[in-house]
CSV table of C-alpha atoms in Angstrom, one decimal:
chain,number,residue,atom,x,y,z
A,1,MET,CA,-12.0,-2.8,11.8
A,2,SER,CA,-11.0,-6.0,12.6
A,3,THR,CA,-7.7,-8.2,11.9
A,4,SER,CA,-9.6,-9.4,9.2
A,5,ASP,CA,-11.3,-6.4,7.5
A,6,GLU,CA,-8.0,-4.9,7.7
A,7,ILE,CA,-6.1,-7.7,5.7
A,8,SER,CA,-8.6,-7.6,3.7
A,9,ALA,CA,-8.7,-4.1,2.8
A,10,LEU,CA,-5.1,-4.0,1.9
A,11,LEU,CA,-5.2,-7.0,-0.1
A,12,VAL,CA,-8.2,-5.5,-1.8
A,13,ALA,CA,-6.0,-1.8,-1.9
A,14,LYS,CA,-2.6,-2.6,-2.4
A,15,PHE,CA,-2.7,-5.7,-4.8
A,16,GLY,CA,-6.1,-5.4,-6.7
A,17,THR,CA,-7.7,-8.8,-4.8
A,18,ASP,CA,-11.1,-9.0,-6.0
A,19,PRO,CA,-13.1,-9.0,-2.8
A,20,GLU,CA,-15.1,-11.5,-3.6
A,21,ALA,CA,-12.2,-13.8,-4.0
A,22,LEU,CA,-11.8,-13.6,-0.3
A,23,GLY,CA,-12.0,-16.1,2.1
A,24,PRO,CA,-10.4,-18.1,4.9
A,25,ASP,CA,-9.7,-21.3,3.3
A,26,VAL,CA,-8.2,-19.9,0.1
A,27,PRO,CA,-4.5,-20.7,-0.5
A,28,LEU,CA,-2.7,-17.3,-0.9
A,29,HIS,CA,-1.2,-18.3,-4.1
A,30,ARG,CA,-5.0,-18.2,-5.7
A,31,LEU,CA,-4.8,-14.6,-4.6
A,32,ARG,CA,-1.5,-14.3,-6.6
A,33,LEU,CA,0.6,-13.5,-3.5
A,34,ASP,CA,4.1,-14.9,-4.5
A,35,SER,CA,7.0,-14.4,-1.8
A,36,LEU,CA,7.8,-11.2,-2.8
A,37,ALA,CA,3.8,-9.9,-2.6
A,38,LEU,CA,3.7,-11.7,1.0
A,39,GLU,CA,7.2,-9.8,2.3
A,40,GLU,CA,5.5,-6.7,1.1
A,41,LEU,CA,1.8,-7.6,2.8
A,42,ARG,CA,4.2,-8.3,5.7
A,43,LEU,CA,6.1,-5.1,5.8
A,44,LEU,CA,2.2,-3.4,5.4
A,45,ILE,CA,0.3,-5.4,8.4
A,46,GLU,CA,3.3,-4.6,10.7
A,47,ASP,CA,2.9,-1.2,9.5
A,48,ARG,CA,-0.9,-0.8,9.6
A,49,LEU,CA,-1.4,-2.8,12.7
A,50,ASP,CA,1.9,-2.2,14.8
A,51,VAL,CA,2.6,-5.7,15.3
A,52,ASP,CA,5.9,-7.5,14.7
A,53,LEU,CA,5.8,-10.8,12.3
A,54,GLU,CA,9.5,-10.8,12.0
A,55,ASP,CA,9.4,-14.6,13.1
A,56,VAL,CA,6.5,-15.2,11.0
A,57,VAL,CA,6.7,-17.6,8.5
A,58,LEU,CA,3.9,-18.3,5.7
A,59,THR,CA,4.4,-19.0,2.4
A,60,SER,CA,1.7,-19.2,-0.3
A,61,ARG,CA,0.4,-22.7,0.1
A,62,ASP,CA,-0.6,-21.0,3.8
A,63,THR,CA,-4.5,-20.1,3.5
A,64,LEU,CA,-5.7,-16.4,4.6
A,65,GLY,CA,-7.6,-18.0,7.5
A,66,ARG,CA,-4.2,-18.7,9.1
A,67,LEU,CA,-2.6,-15.6,8.0
A,68,ILE,CA,-5.4,-13.5,9.6
A,69,GLU,CA,-5.2,-16.1,12.9
A,70,VAL,CA,-1.7,-15.7,13.2
A,71,VAL,CA,-2.0,-11.8,12.6
A,72,HIS,CA,-4.2,-11.4,15.5
A,73,VAL,CA,-2.4,-13.5,17.7
A,74,LYS,CA,0.6,-11.5,17.4
A,75,ALA,CA,-1.7,-8.0,17.6
A,76,THR,CA,-3.3,-9.6,21.0
A,77,ALA,CA,0.0,-10.3,22.4
């Protein structure tokens, strides 16, 4: 499964995000991800993909595409 698919699956399963709402240009706040939800998502991604995102700074203004890009870079480093 790709990084994008893994993150999309987490958003749908854990946060009840509508799969139709997901797209690379969608700001995270449009997916109702506030700072607390972003922290929870970070922990879930770290656990599922076995990647360290401790030094990654994302806000709800970042896009889903940016999140996926950052995680992918960390996962392949």
